[in-house]
Structures are given as C-alpha cells and as structure tokens.
C-alpha cells in the first residue's frame, strides 16, 4: 500500500486589500498547500476612503506598479490557477470600477470584487482549511473592514462586514483610545448577541503582529503565529499594552514594521472590543484566511476530507523519503503500539498524530547522518504545515528526534518541556522508538516489515517473525531497538 500521489499544481492569488496589495504563489500537492513566493506592497488604497469615498491616489500609483510586476511574474510562472480578488476599499470606492478597468487594461488581470459576505465566507474557509477543528468565530480585519462569520457549523451562516478597519476608524482629530473604544463598542453592539462565542480565530496582519509582540513579551519559545493560542486575558493585556504605546515605542517593538506600527493600535483596540462584546475566552491566530479560502475552493472534491496535517506530512516526507509504501505500512504495523501509548491529546487526536509521524518516518533519508537528528527535529517543529497546534508540533518533533536516535532531552529541551506535559513527552518518545524499530528491522522495506509483527499483550511487548524470517529480521540491532521501546512503554519484552 502506498500513499496516493497528486501531481503538483501551481496557483497564484493576488489580494488587493484596503491596506496592502499582495501576491502569493502556492504549490498544491493534493491537500497540502505550500507557499513558494510572497510579496506585498503597503499601498494604502483605502486610506482616503472615509473622507473622499475614493481610492488614495498615491495608493493607486503604488498598487498599479505592484500589479504590473505581479502580472509579469505570472507570465513567467504560468500557474494553473490565478485568482485576483479585491476587498473593501475597491468595493466601496466610487472609483472602484474604473480602477478595475485600469488594472485589466494595463496588466490583463481581471479583478473579482468580493462582496462583504463573500469576503467573510472565504476567510472562514481559509481558517478551517488551516485548522479543520476550528470552532467559534472567524474574524478577518483588513485596512477598511472587519468580517465576522461563524465556523464549525453543520450549515454555513452568512457573515457580516463592519467598518472596523484602521482606515474606517481613523479620526481627523487624532488617535484617542477612549473615543475609539466607544466607537468600536457602538459598531459591535448590533451583532454582539449573534456572534458571541468562547473562541475567536483572528485573521489579519495587524493581529499577527500582536501575537508576535506577545511571544516576545512572554518569552514564548516557538515563533510561529499560525494556531498560536492565547487566553482572552492575555490577549486583552497585550492589546491594551500596544494601544498605550507611542509611535516611537511601536517602531521598536519586535516583529512590527514601521508601516504596521501606524495601524497596530487600531487592531489592538478592535481585538479588545471583540473580547468585551463577544465574551471571548480564547483567541487563536490564523495565518490562513481569504487567500487560502480561494485556493481551498479549487481542491478536487476527493482531496477535501484529507486531514491537512497528514497531507502536509506525507508531502514533506515524500520529498526526502525513499520508499513511498513505508508510511502506510508502518502505520498498520504499529497499530497495537499506538494504542498502548500514554494519552497525549485524546483518543480521537492521538491516532492522527501517530499517522502523521509515520508519514515523516523517512524524512532524514537524504540528510547527512552527523546532523540528521538536529535537522529533522527542526524541520518537523517549524514546517509550514497547518492543522496542528504548537503542542502537537512539539510532539511530532520529539517523536522524530527519537526515531533518529536522539536523546530524551531533544535538541531544545526547554521548548519541549514548556509545550508538552510529561505523559505527552513519554508518548512522543515511545512513538519515535517504535518508528526506529520498524524502519531498522525492515531496512525501510514494506515487504520485509510485513513478515514481522509487534503486539502489546498482558504487560509485554511481543516481537515475532513469520517462519523463515527470524534470522533475517530479529538480529541484535532489532533486539536493542525493541528493548528501548519496551522500556519506554514500561513493558516486558518477548521475542
């Protein structure tokens, strides 16, 4: 049995937002989505919209320069899919239609102007593509608007667009936090009851910057924004901290560009207002949103149900691995061991993590043996694969560390200890030792693996071979690998 292979496809999304104009090139490998190129220009198209109802003239000039460049790149790359979408600023501006006509005339790009409801819907689709377990509310904050839409429902509900972007909130009298709080509360009040929820999934560059600020303040060891989770209290604390900073102080904050510093206090106050109005308990930051939602819609129907973590691990492992049939063979072979592992994330999630680990079991095949442990550990921990919490990243990295002979402490023990409780650390190590046993016993050959079995019964780990294969498969190295696994699980070993 081998993993299904999906021929890679290239896709491009150009997102003409109220603040930035961005192009992202993706490679689609089945359900796995990889970003291969990402470029943006902070054009500020919506900056003048509240006062003039027109797009910013300097912003249009910047946007057109960027779009001509993007069109030239697309001409060279020729992706299978191209999406060009414009959001609130172009949608609401009096000269929005003429801007789209100019884009078409000068670049050949046909702009699709999304309605507010479509914008919310694609943002929700992107959030759930990046985290299928996401529940509650998706909130996408752009330069001019905020989209809110419920996610995780059996039947989709329409979202809403509110004038709660930095440009919509800008006051000619200057930034006044207290006055802005009142404005934000008033604009949220009509929808607060409808969208009240314990969990918010925050989309948008301003909120991603808030997450990075919190990571720095709290000394968080894993600097990955996607699926970074905070309690509502922590989110409110960092939002209020940012809102109180001077412009000079904001410029010095880690992960905050000078352009972003201009709009960050507005993003902070809107998040603070949402926490208050919607009775939030948790805020989860998503690096996936509208652009990924547009992509998700293009995936073939038979690809949609695949867990993005398993798909991403299969694609990543397949690039380095040698035997395409090994991951699925290992998963079947280790079924008994997986059931015997200490509980890490629950009975539904633990088998998914084990399946993902099997897809990564051959990841180090082409890496230098002197550096394999460190390289594999770091790659698994930081790979841009969605559908996993930070704790699950740590679990998989710890498992692959053991798979390649790394010690129990792992290359970054402080990170693992902070993100994983002891039982989960033990389970991850045992999973890695089980992968090591299966790979070394068989020489990474699914055919040889099929002639051995590993079971857990009555407090013992039992390793056996089919008649005629004992001498071939159950040598001294195999016995050492099996002993290490049995000890990690607290079991006797029977061979």
CSV table of C-alpha atoms in Angstrom, one decimal:
chain,number,residue,atom,x,y,z
A,1,UNK,CA,0.0,0.0,0.0
A,2,UNK,CA,1.4,3.4,-1.0
A,3,UNK,CA,0.4,7.0,-0.4
A,4,UNK,CA,-1.8,8.4,-3.1
A,5,UNK,CA,0.2,10.7,-5.3
A,6,UNK,CA,-1.2,14.0,-6.5
A,7,UNK,CA,0.7,15.8,-9.3
A,8,UNK,CA,1.8,19.2,-8.1
A,9,UNK,CA,-0.1,22.2,-9.4
A,10,UNK,CA,0.9,25.9,-9.2
A,11,UNK,CA,-1.6,28.6,-8.1
A,12,UNK,CA,-1.4,32.3,-7.6
A,13,UNK,CA,-3.6,34.7,-5.5
A,14,UNK,CA,-3.4,38.4,-5.8
A,15,UNK,CA,-5.2,40.1,-2.9
A,16,UNK,CA,-6.0,43.8,-3.5
A,17,UNK,CA,-6.8,44.9,0.0
A,18,UNK,CA,-7.5,48.2,1.6
A,19,UNK,CA,-4.0,48.4,3.1
A,20,UNK,CA,-1.8,46.0,1.1
A,21,UNK,CA,-1.6,44.6,-2.4
A,22,UNK,CA,-0.1,41.1,-2.2
A,23,UNK,CA,0.7,38.2,-4.5
A,24,UNK,CA,1.3,34.7,-3.2
A,25,UNK,CA,2.4,31.8,-5.3
A,26,UNK,CA,1.4,28.4,-4.0
A,27,UNK,CA,2.2,24.8,-4.8
A,28,UNK,CA,-0.7,22.4,-4.3
A,29,UNK,CA,0.3,18.8,-3.7
A,30,UNK,CA,-3.1,17.2,-3.2
A,31,UNK,CA,-4.5,18.6,0.1
A,32,UNK,CA,-1.1,20.0,1.0
A,33,UNK,CA,-0.6,23.7,0.3
A,34,UNK,CA,2.9,25.3,0.2
A,35,UNK,CA,3.7,29.0,-0.1
A,36,UNK,CA,6.6,29.4,-2.5
A,37,UNK,CA,6.6,33.1,-3.1
A,38,UNK,CA,5.0,36.0,-1.2
A,39,UNK,CA,5.4,39.7,-2.0
A,40,UNK,CA,3.3,42.7,-0.9
A,41,UNK,CA,3.2,46.5,-1.2
A,42,UNK,CA,1.6,48.6,1.5
A,43,UNK,CA,-0.3,50.7,-0.9
A,44,UNK,CA,-3.0,52.0,1.4
A,45,UNK,CA,-5.7,52.1,-1.2
A,46,UNK,CA,-8.4,52.7,1.4
A,47,UNK,CA,-6.6,55.4,3.4
A,48,UNK,CA,-8.7,58.3,2.0
A,49,UNK,CA,-11.9,56.4,1.6
A,50,UNK,CA,-13.8,57.8,4.7
A,51,UNK,CA,-13.1,61.4,3.7
A,52,UNK,CA,-13.3,61.2,-0.1
A,53,UNK,CA,-15.2,58.0,-0.9
A,54,UNK,CA,-12.4,57.4,-3.5
A,55,UNK,CA,-9.2,55.4,-3.5
A,56,UNK,CA,-6.0,57.0,-2.4
A,57,UNK,CA,-4.2,58.5,-5.5
A,58,UNK,CA,-0.7,57.6,-4.2
A,59,UNK,CA,-2.1,54.2,-3.2
A,60,UNK,CA,-3.4,53.6,-6.7
A,61,UNK,CA,0.0,54.5,-8.2
A,62,UNK,CA,1.8,52.1,-5.8
A,63,UNK,CA,-0.9,49.4,-6.5
A,64,UNK,CA,-0.6,49.7,-10.3
A,65,UNK,CA,3.2,49.4,-10.1
A,66,UNK,CA,2.9,46.3,-8.0
A,67,UNK,CA,0.2,44.8,-10.2
A,68,UNK,CA,2.3,45.3,-13.3
A,69,UNK,CA,5.1,43.5,-11.7
A,70,UNK,CA,2.9,40.7,-10.5
A,71,UNK,CA,1.5,40.2,-14.0
A,72,UNK,CA,5.0,39.9,-15.4
A,73,UNK,CA,5.8,37.3,-12.7
A,74,UNK,CA,2.7,35.3,-13.6
A,75,UNK,CA,3.6,35.5,-17.3
A,76,UNK,CA,6.8,33.7,-16.5
A,77,UNK,CA,5.5,31.2,-14.0
A,78,UNK,CA,2.2,30.4,-15.7
A,79,UNK,CA,0.4,28.8,-12.8
A,80,UNK,CA,-2.6,26.5,-13.3
A,81,UNK,CA,-4.8,28.8,-11.3
A,82,UNK,CA,-4.9,32.6,-10.9
A,83,UNK,CA,-7.2,34.4,-8.6
A,84,UNK,CA,-7.3,38.2,-8.4
A,85,UNK,CA,-9.6,39.5,-5.7
A,86,UNK,CA,-10.3,42.9,-4.3
A,87,UNK,CA,-11.9,43.6,-1.0
A,88,UNK,CA,-13.5,46.5,1.0
A,89,UNK,CA,-11.6,49.6,-0.4
A,90,UNK,CA,-12.3,48.8,-4.1
A,91,UNK,CA,-15.8,47.5,-3.3
A,92,UNK,CA,-16.8,50.7,-1.5
A,93,UNK,CA,-14.9,53.4,-3.5
A,94,UNK,CA,-16.7,55.4,-6.1
A,95,UNK,CA,-13.8,54.9,-8.5
A,96,UNK,CA,-13.5,51.2,-7.7
A,97,UNK,CA,-14.9,50.1,-11.1
A,98,UNK,CA,-12.6,52.4,-13.0
A,99,UNK,CA,-9.7,51.1,-11.0
A,100,UNK,CA,-10.6,47.5,-12.0
A,101,UNK,CA,-10.9,48.6,-15.7
A,102,UNK,CA,-7.4,50.2,-15.5
A,103,UNK,CA,-5.9,47.1,-14.0
A,104,UNK,CA,-7.4,45.0,-16.8
A,105,UNK,CA,-6.2,47.4,-19.5
A,106,UNK,CA,-2.6,47.7,-18.1
A,107,UNK,CA,-2.0,44.2,-16.8
A,108,UNK,CA,-4.5,41.9,-18.3
A,109,UNK,CA,-5.6,40.8,-14.8
A,110,UNK,CA,-9.4,40.5,-14.3
A,111,UNK,CA,-10.3,41.7,-10.8
A,112,UNK,CA,-13.1,40.0,-8.9
A,113,UNK,CA,-14.5,42.4,-6.4
A,114,UNK,CA,-15.8,40.4,-3.5
A,115,UNK,CA,-18.9,41.3,-1.6
A,116,UNK,CA,-18.6,41.6,2.2
A,117,UNK,CA,-20.4,38.3,2.6
A,118,UNK,CA,-18.0,36.6,0.1
A,119,UNK,CA,-15.0,38.1,1.9
A,120,UNK,CA,-16.2,36.7,5.2
A,121,UNK,CA,-17.0,33.3,3.7
A,122,UNK,CA,-13.6,32.9,2.1
A,123,UNK,CA,-11.9,34.0,5.3
A,124,UNK,CA,-13.8,31.3,7.2
A,125,UNK,CA,-12.9,28.8,4.5
A,126,UNK,CA,-9.3,29.7,4.8
A,127,UNK,CA,-9.3,29.4,8.6
A,128,UNK,CA,-10.9,25.9,8.5
A,129,UNK,CA,-8.6,24.8,5.7
A,130,UNK,CA,-5.7,25.7,8.1
A,131,UNK,CA,-7.4,24.2,11.1
A,132,UNK,CA,-10.3,21.8,10.5
A,133,UNK,CA,-11.0,21.6,14.2
A,134,UNK,CA,-11.6,25.3,14.4
A,135,UNK,CA,-14.9,26.3,16.1
A,136,UNK,CA,-16.5,29.5,17.1
A,137,UNK,CA,-15.9,32.7,15.1
A,138,UNK,CA,-13.5,33.8,12.3
A,139,UNK,CA,-12.7,37.5,12.3
A,140,UNK,CA,-10.7,39.0,9.5
A,141,UNK,CA,-9.5,42.5,10.0
A,142,UNK,CA,-8.3,44.4,6.9
A,143,UNK,CA,-7.5,48.0,6.4
A,144,UNK,CA,-11.1,49.2,6.0
A,145,UNK,CA,-13.3,46.5,7.3
A,146,UNK,CA,-13.8,43.6,9.8
A,147,UNK,CA,-15.5,40.4,8.6
A,148,UNK,CA,-17.2,38.2,11.2
A,149,UNK,CA,-18.5,34.7,10.4
A,150,UNK,CA,-19.3,31.6,12.5
A,151,UNK,CA,-17.2,28.5,11.7
A,152,UNK,CA,-17.6,24.8,12.6
A,153,UNK,CA,-21.3,24.7,12.0
A,154,UNK,CA,-23.2,21.9,10.2
A,155,UNK,CA,-24.7,24.5,7.9
A,156,UNK,CA,-22.9,27.7,6.9
A,157,UNK,CA,-24.3,31.0,8.0
A,158,UNK,CA,-23.7,34.4,6.3
A,159,UNK,CA,-21.2,36.7,7.8
A,160,UNK,CA,-21.2,40.4,8.3
A,161,UNK,CA,-18.8,43.2,7.3
A,162,UNK,CA,-18.3,46.1,9.8
A,163,UNK,CA,-16.5,49.4,9.3
A,164,UNK,CA,-13.8,48.5,11.9
A,165,UNK,CA,-10.6,48.6,9.9
A,166,UNK,CA,-7.9,51.2,10.8
A,167,UNK,CA,-8.8,53.4,7.9
A,168,UNK,CA,-12.5,53.3,8.8
A,169,UNK,CA,-11.7,54.2,12.4
A,170,UNK,CA,-9.2,57.0,11.7
A,171,UNK,CA,-10.2,60.3,13.3
A,172,UNK,CA,-9.1,63.7,11.8
A,173,UNK,CA,-8.7,64.8,15.4
A,174,UNK,CA,-6.0,62.2,16.0
A,175,UNK,CA,-5.7,58.9,17.8
A,176,UNK,CA,-7.8,58.9,21.0
A,177,UNK,CA,-8.0,55.4,22.6
A,178,UNK,CA,-11.0,56.2,24.8
A,179,UNK,CA,-13.0,57.7,22.0
A,180,UNK,CA,-12.1,54.8,19.7
A,181,UNK,CA,-13.2,52.3,22.3
A,182,UNK,CA,-16.7,53.9,22.4
A,183,UNK,CA,-16.9,53.9,18.6
A,184,UNK,CA,-15.8,50.2,18.4
A,185,UNK,CA,-18.3,49.2,21.1
A,186,UNK,CA,-21.1,51.0,19.3
A,187,UNK,CA,-20.4,49.3,15.9
A,188,UNK,CA,-20.1,45.9,17.5
A,189,UNK,CA,-23.3,46.2,19.7
A,190,UNK,CA,-25.8,45.3,16.9
A,191,UNK,CA,-24.1,42.0,16.2
A,192,UNK,CA,-22.7,41.1,19.6
A,193,UNK,CA,-25.5,38.7,20.6
A,194,UNK,CA,-25.5,37.0,17.3
A,195,UNK,CA,-21.7,36.3,17.3
A,196,UNK,CA,-21.0,35.8,21.0
A,197,UNK,CA,-18.7,32.8,21.3
A,198,UNK,CA,-15.9,31.4,23.6
A,199,UNK,CA,-13.3,31.1,20.7
A,200,UNK,CA,-12.2,33.6,18.2
A,201,UNK,CA,-9.9,32.8,15.2
A,202,UNK,CA,-8.1,36.1,14.3
A,203,UNK,CA,-7.0,36.7,10.7
A,204,UNK,CA,-5.1,39.7,9.5
A,205,UNK,CA,-1.6,41.2,9.6
A,206,UNK,CA,-2.3,43.6,12.5
A,207,UNK,CA,-3.4,40.7,14.7
A,208,UNK,CA,-0.5,38.6,13.7
A,209,UNK,CA,1.8,41.4,14.8
A,210,UNK,CA,0.0,41.4,18.2
A,211,UNK,CA,0.7,37.7,18.5
A,212,UNK,CA,4.4,38.3,17.8
A,213,UNK,CA,4.6,41.0,20.4
A,214,UNK,CA,3.0,38.7,23.0
A,215,UNK,CA,5.5,36.0,22.1
A,216,UNK,CA,8.4,38.4,22.7
A,217,UNK,CA,7.0,39.7,26.0
A,218,UNK,CA,6.2,36.2,27.3
A,219,UNK,CA,9.5,34.6,26.1
A,220,UNK,CA,7.5,32.1,24.1
A,221,UNK,CA,10.0,29.6,22.5
A,222,UNK,CA,8.2,28.8,19.2
A,223,UNK,CA,7.9,31.8,17.0
A,224,UNK,CA,5.1,30.5,14.7
A,225,UNK,CA,1.9,32.6,14.5
A,226,UNK,CA,-0.4,30.0,12.9
A,227,UNK,CA,-2.5,28.4,15.6
A,228,UNK,CA,-0.8,30.4,18.4
A,229,UNK,CA,-3.4,30.5,21.1
A,230,UNK,CA,-3.9,33.0,24.0
A,231,UNK,CA,-6.4,33.3,26.8
A,232,UNK,CA,-8.7,36.3,26.4
A,233,UNK,CA,-7.0,37.9,29.4
A,234,UNK,CA,-3.6,37.6,27.8
A,235,UNK,CA,-4.9,38.9,24.5
A,236,UNK,CA,-6.6,41.8,26.3
A,237,UNK,CA,-3.4,42.6,28.2
A,238,UNK,CA,-1.2,42.7,25.1
A,239,UNK,CA,-3.8,44.7,23.2
A,240,UNK,CA,-4.0,47.3,25.9
A,241,UNK,CA,-0.3,47.4,26.2
A,242,UNK,CA,0.1,48.1,22.4
A,243,UNK,CA,-2.7,50.7,22.4
A,244,UNK,CA,-0.9,52.7,25.1
A,245,UNK,CA,2.4,52.9,23.3
A,246,UNK,CA,3.7,55.9,21.5
A,247,UNK,CA,4.5,55.7,17.8
A,248,UNK,CA,8.2,55.7,18.6
A,249,UNK,CA,7.8,52.8,21.0
A,250,UNK,CA,5.7,50.8,18.5
A,251,UNK,CA,8.5,51.2,15.9
A,252,UNK,CA,10.8,49.5,18.4
A,253,UNK,CA,8.6,46.5,19.1
A,254,UNK,CA,9.8,43.2,17.7
A,255,UNK,CA,8.1,42.0,14.6
A,256,UNK,CA,6.4,45.3,13.9
A,257,UNK,CA,7.3,47.2,10.7
A,258,UNK,CA,7.1,51.0,10.6
A,259,UNK,CA,4.1,50.7,8.2
A,260,UNK,CA,2.4,48.2,10.6
A,261,UNK,CA,3.1,50.4,13.6
A,262,UNK,CA,0.7,53.0,12.1
A,263,UNK,CA,-2.3,50.7,12.2
A,264,UNK,CA,-1.4,48.3,15.0
A,265,UNK,CA,-3.1,50.3,17.8
A,266,UNK,CA,-6.4,50.1,15.9
A,267,UNK,CA,-6.0,46.4,15.6
A,268,UNK,CA,-5.3,46.2,19.3
A,269,UNK,CA,-8.4,48.2,20.2
A,270,UNK,CA,-10.7,46.2,17.9
A,271,UNK,CA,-9.5,42.9,19.5
A,272,UNK,CA,-10.1,44.4,22.9
A,273,UNK,CA,-13.6,45.4,21.9
A,274,UNK,CA,-14.3,42.0,20.5
A,275,UNK,CA,-13.2,40.3,23.7
A,276,UNK,CA,-15.6,42.5,25.7
A,277,UNK,CA,-18.6,42.4,23.3
A,278,UNK,CA,-18.5,38.7,22.5
A,279,UNK,CA,-17.5,37.3,25.9
A,280,UNK,CA,-14.4,35.6,24.4
A,281,UNK,CA,-12.4,33.1,26.4
A,282,UNK,CA,-9.7,32.2,23.8
A,283,UNK,CA,-8.1,33.9,20.8
A,284,UNK,CA,-6.3,31.7,18.2
A,285,UNK,CA,-4.3,33.4,15.5
A,286,UNK,CA,-4.6,32.1,11.9
A,287,UNK,CA,-2.0,32.7,9.2
A,288,UNK,CA,-4.6,31.3,6.8
A,289,UNK,CA,-7.5,33.4,5.6
A,290,UNK,CA,-9.1,34.7,2.4
A,291,UNK,CA,-6.3,33.8,0.0
A,292,UNK,CA,-6.2,30.2,1.3
A,293,UNK,CA,-10.0,30.1,1.2
A,294,UNK,CA,-9.9,30.9,-2.5
A,295,UNK,CA,-7.4,28.1,-3.0
A,296,UNK,CA,-9.4,25.6,-0.9
A,297,UNK,CA,-12.3,26.0,-3.2
A,298,UNK,CA,-10.2,24.7,-6.1
A,299,UNK,CA,-9.2,21.5,-4.5
A,300,UNK,CA,-10.6,18.4,-6.0
A,301,UNK,CA,-13.6,17.0,-4.1
A,302,UNK,CA,-11.8,13.8,-3.1
A,303,UNK,CA,-9.0,15.9,-1.6
A,304,UNK,CA,-11.1,17.9,0.8
A,305,UNK,CA,-11.7,15.4,3.6
A,306,UNK,CA,-7.9,14.6,4.0
A,307,UNK,CA,-6.5,15.9,7.2
A,308,UNK,CA,-4.2,18.8,6.3
A,309,UNK,CA,-1.6,17.6,8.9
A,310,UNK,CA,-1.4,14.2,7.4
A,311,UNK,CA,-1.4,15.5,3.9
A,312,UNK,CA,1.4,18.0,4.7
A,313,UNK,CA,3.5,15.4,6.5
A,314,UNK,CA,3.0,13.0,3.6
A,315,UNK,CA,4.2,15.6,1.1
A,316,UNK,CA,7.1,16.7,3.2
A,317,UNK,CA,8.2,13.1,4.0
A,318,UNK,CA,7.8,12.1,0.4
A,319,UNK,CA,10.3,14.6,-0.8
A,320,UNK,CA,13.1,13.1,1.2
A,321,UNK,CA,12.0,9.6,1.7
A,322,UNK,CA,12.9,6.6,-0.5
A,323,UNK,CA,10.1,4.1,0.0
A,324,UNK,CA,6.7,5.5,-0.9
A,325,UNK,CA,5.0,2.5,0.7
A,326,UNK,CA,6.7,2.8,4.0
A,327,UNK,CA,4.5,5.3,5.9
A,328,UNK,CA,1.2,3.4,5.4
A,329,UNK,CA,3.0,0.1,6.2
A,330,UNK,CA,4.4,1.5,9.4
A,331,UNK,CA,1.0,2.8,10.5
A,332,UNK,CA,-0.6,-0.6,10.1
A,333,UNK,CA,2.3,-2.4,11.7
A,334,UNK,CA,2.4,-0.2,14.8
A,335,UNK,CA,-1.4,-0.2,15.4
A,336,UNK,CA,-1.0,-2.1,18.7
A,337,UNK,CA,1.8,0.1,19.9
A,338,UNK,CA,-0.1,3.3,19.2
A,339,UNK,CA,-3.0,2.1,21.3
A,340,UNK,CA,-0.6,1.4,24.1
A,341,UNK,CA,1.0,4.9,24.1
A,342,UNK,CA,0.2,7.2,27.0
A,343,UNK,CA,-2.6,9.6,26.2
A,344,UNK,CA,-1.3,12.9,24.8
A,345,UNK,CA,-4.2,14.8,23.1
A,346,UNK,CA,-7.2,12.4,23.4
A,347,UNK,CA,-8.5,9.3,21.8
A,348,UNK,CA,-9.5,11.0,18.6
A,349,UNK,CA,-6.4,13.1,18.1
A,350,UNK,CA,-3.6,10.7,19.1
A,351,UNK,CA,-4.1,8.3,16.2
A,352,UNK,CA,-3.9,11.3,13.8
A,353,UNK,CA,-0.6,12.4,15.3
A,354,UNK,CA,0.7,8.8,15.1
A,355,UNK,CA,-0.3,8.7,11.4
A,356,UNK,CA,1.4,12.0,10.7
A,357,UNK,CA,4.6,10.7,12.4
A,358,UNK,CA,4.6,7.6,10.2
A,359,UNK,CA,4.5,9.9,7.1
A,360,UNK,CA,7.6,11.6,8.4
A,361,UNK,CA,9.5,8.4,9.3
A,362,UNK,CA,11.8,8.6,6.3
A,363,UNK,CA,12.3,12.3,6.4
A,364,UNK,CA,16.0,12.1,7.2
A,365,UNK,CA,16.9,9.6,4.5
A,366,UNK,CA,18.9,12.1,2.4
A,367,UNK,CA,20.3,14.2,5.2
A,368,UNK,CA,23.9,14.0,6.5
A,369,UNK,CA,24.0,11.4,9.3
A,370,UNK,CA,26.1,13.7,11.5
A,371,UNK,CA,23.4,16.3,11.5
A,372,UNK,CA,20.3,14.3,10.8
A,373,UNK,CA,18.8,14.5,14.3
A,374,UNK,CA,19.0,18.2,14.6
A,375,UNK,CA,17.9,18.9,11.0
A,376,UNK,CA,14.9,16.6,11.2
A,377,UNK,CA,13.8,17.9,14.6
A,378,UNK,CA,14.0,21.5,13.5
A,379,UNK,CA,12.2,20.8,10.2
A,380,UNK,CA,9.3,19.0,11.8
A,381,UNK,CA,9.0,21.6,14.6
A,382,UNK,CA,8.9,24.6,12.2
A,383,UNK,CA,7.5,23.2,8.9
A,384,UNK,CA,4.7,25.3,7.4
A,385,UNK,CA,2.2,22.5,7.8
A,386,UNK,CA,-1.2,23.6,9.0
A,387,UNK,CA,-3.7,21.6,11.1
A,388,UNK,CA,-1.5,21.3,14.2
A,389,UNK,CA,-1.3,23.1,17.5
A,390,UNK,CA,2.0,24.2,18.8
A,391,UNK,CA,2.0,21.4,21.3
A,392,UNK,CA,1.4,18.9,18.5
A,393,UNK,CA,4.3,20.3,16.6
A,394,UNK,CA,6.5,19.7,19.7
A,395,UNK,CA,5.1,16.1,20.0
A,396,UNK,CA,5.9,15.3,16.4
A,397,UNK,CA,9.4,16.8,16.6
A,398,UNK,CA,10.1,14.9,19.8
A,399,UNK,CA,8.9,11.7,18.1
A,400,UNK,CA,11.2,12.2,15.1
A,401,UNK,CA,14.1,13.0,17.4
A,402,UNK,CA,13.7,9.6,18.9
A,403,UNK,CA,13.2,8.0,15.5
A,404,UNK,CA,16.7,9.1,14.5
A,405,UNK,CA,18.4,8.2,17.8
A,406,UNK,CA,18.2,11.5,19.6
A,407,UNK,CA,18.3,11.5,23.4
A,408,UNK,CA,15.3,12.0,25.6
A,409,UNK,CA,16.2,15.7,26.2
A,410,UNK,CA,15.8,16.6,22.4
A,411,UNK,CA,17.8,19.5,20.8
A,412,UNK,CA,15.7,22.1,22.7
A,413,UNK,CA,14.5,20.6,25.9
A,414,UNK,CA,13.1,23.8,27.4
A,415,UNK,CA,10.8,24.3,24.5
A,416,UNK,CA,9.5,20.7,24.6
A,417,UNK,CA,9.0,20.8,28.4
A,418,UNK,CA,7.1,24.1,28.1
A,419,UNK,CA,4.7,22.9,25.4
A,420,UNK,CA,4.3,19.2,26.4
A,421,UNK,CA,3.3,17.6,29.7
A,422,UNK,CA,5.4,14.6,30.9
A,423,UNK,CA,2.9,11.9,29.6
A,424,UNK,CA,2.9,13.5,26.2
A,425,UNK,CA,6.7,13.7,26.1
A,426,UNK,CA,6.9,10.0,27.0
A,427,UNK,CA,4.3,9.1,24.4
A,428,UNK,CA,6.2,11.0,21.7
A,429,UNK,CA,9.5,9.4,22.6
A,430,UNK,CA,7.9,5.9,22.5
A,431,UNK,CA,6.3,6.7,19.1
A,432,UNK,CA,9.7,7.6,17.8
A,433,UNK,CA,11.3,4.5,19.2
A,434,UNK,CA,8.6,2.4,17.6
A,435,UNK,CA,9.3,4.1,14.2
A,436,UNK,CA,13.0,3.4,14.7
A,437,UNK,CA,12.3,-0.3,15.4
A,438,UNK,CA,10.1,-0.7,12.3
A,439,UNK,CA,12.5,1.1,10.0
A,440,UNK,CA,15.7,-0.6,11.2
A,441,UNK,CA,14.1,-4.1,11.4
A,442,UNK,CA,13.0,-3.9,7.8
A,443,UNK,CA,15.7,-1.8,6.3
A,444,UNK,CA,12.7,0.5,5.5
A,445,UNK,CA,11.2,-2.1,3.2
A,446,UNK,CA,7.4,-2.6,3.5
A,447,UNK,CA,7.8,-6.1,2.1
A,448,UNK,CA,10.2,-7.2,4.9
A,449,UNK,CA,8.1,-5.3,7.5
A,450,UNK,CA,5.1,-7.5,6.5
A,451,UNK,CA,7.0,-10.6,7.7
A,452,UNK,CA,7.2,-9.4,11.3
A,453,UNK,CA,4.7,-8.3,13.9
A,454,UNK,CA,4.7,-6.2,17.1
A,455,UNK,CA,1.9,-6.6,19.6
A,456,UNK,CA,1.2,-5.5,23.1
A,457,UNK,CA,-0.5,-8.0,25.4
A,458,UNK,CA,-0.6,-8.7,29.1
A,459,UNK,CA,2.1,-6.2,30.0
A,460,UNK,CA,4.5,-7.4,27.3
A,461,UNK,CA,5.8,-6.1,24.0
A,462,UNK,CA,6.0,-9.1,21.7
A,463,UNK,CA,8.0,-9.1,18.6
A,464,UNK,CA,7.7,-12.0,16.2
A,465,UNK,CA,8.6,-13.0,12.6
A,466,UNK,CA,6.9,-15.3,10.2
A,467,UNK,CA,8.5,-18.7,9.6
A,468,UNK,CA,11.9,-18.5,7.9
A,469,UNK,CA,12.4,-14.8,8.6
A,470,UNK,CA,13.5,-14.9,12.3
A,471,UNK,CA,17.2,-14.9,11.4
A,472,UNK,CA,16.8,-12.1,8.8
A,473,UNK,CA,14.7,-9.8,10.9
A,474,UNK,CA,15.3,-10.4,14.6
A,475,UNK,CA,19.0,-9.8,14.9
A,476,UNK,CA,20.9,-8.0,17.7
A,477,UNK,CA,20.1,-4.5,16.4
A,478,UNK,CA,16.4,-5.3,16.3
A,479,UNK,CA,16.6,-6.6,19.9
A,480,UNK,CA,18.2,-3.4,21.1
A,481,UNK,CA,15.6,-1.3,19.3
A,482,UNK,CA,12.8,-3.4,20.8
A,483,UNK,CA,14.2,-3.3,24.3
A,484,UNK,CA,14.4,0.5,24.1
A,485,UNK,CA,10.7,0.7,23.0
A,486,UNK,CA,9.6,-1.8,25.7
A,487,UNK,CA,11.4,0.2,28.4
A,488,UNK,CA,9.8,3.4,27.2
A,489,UNK,CA,6.4,1.8,27.5
A,490,UNK,CA,7.1,0.1,30.8
A,491,UNK,CA,6.6,-3.3,29.3
A,492,UNK,CA,8.4,-6.6,29.3
A,493,UNK,CA,10.0,-7.7,26.0
A,494,UNK,CA,9.2,-11.0,24.4
A,495,UNK,CA,10.9,-12.0,21.1
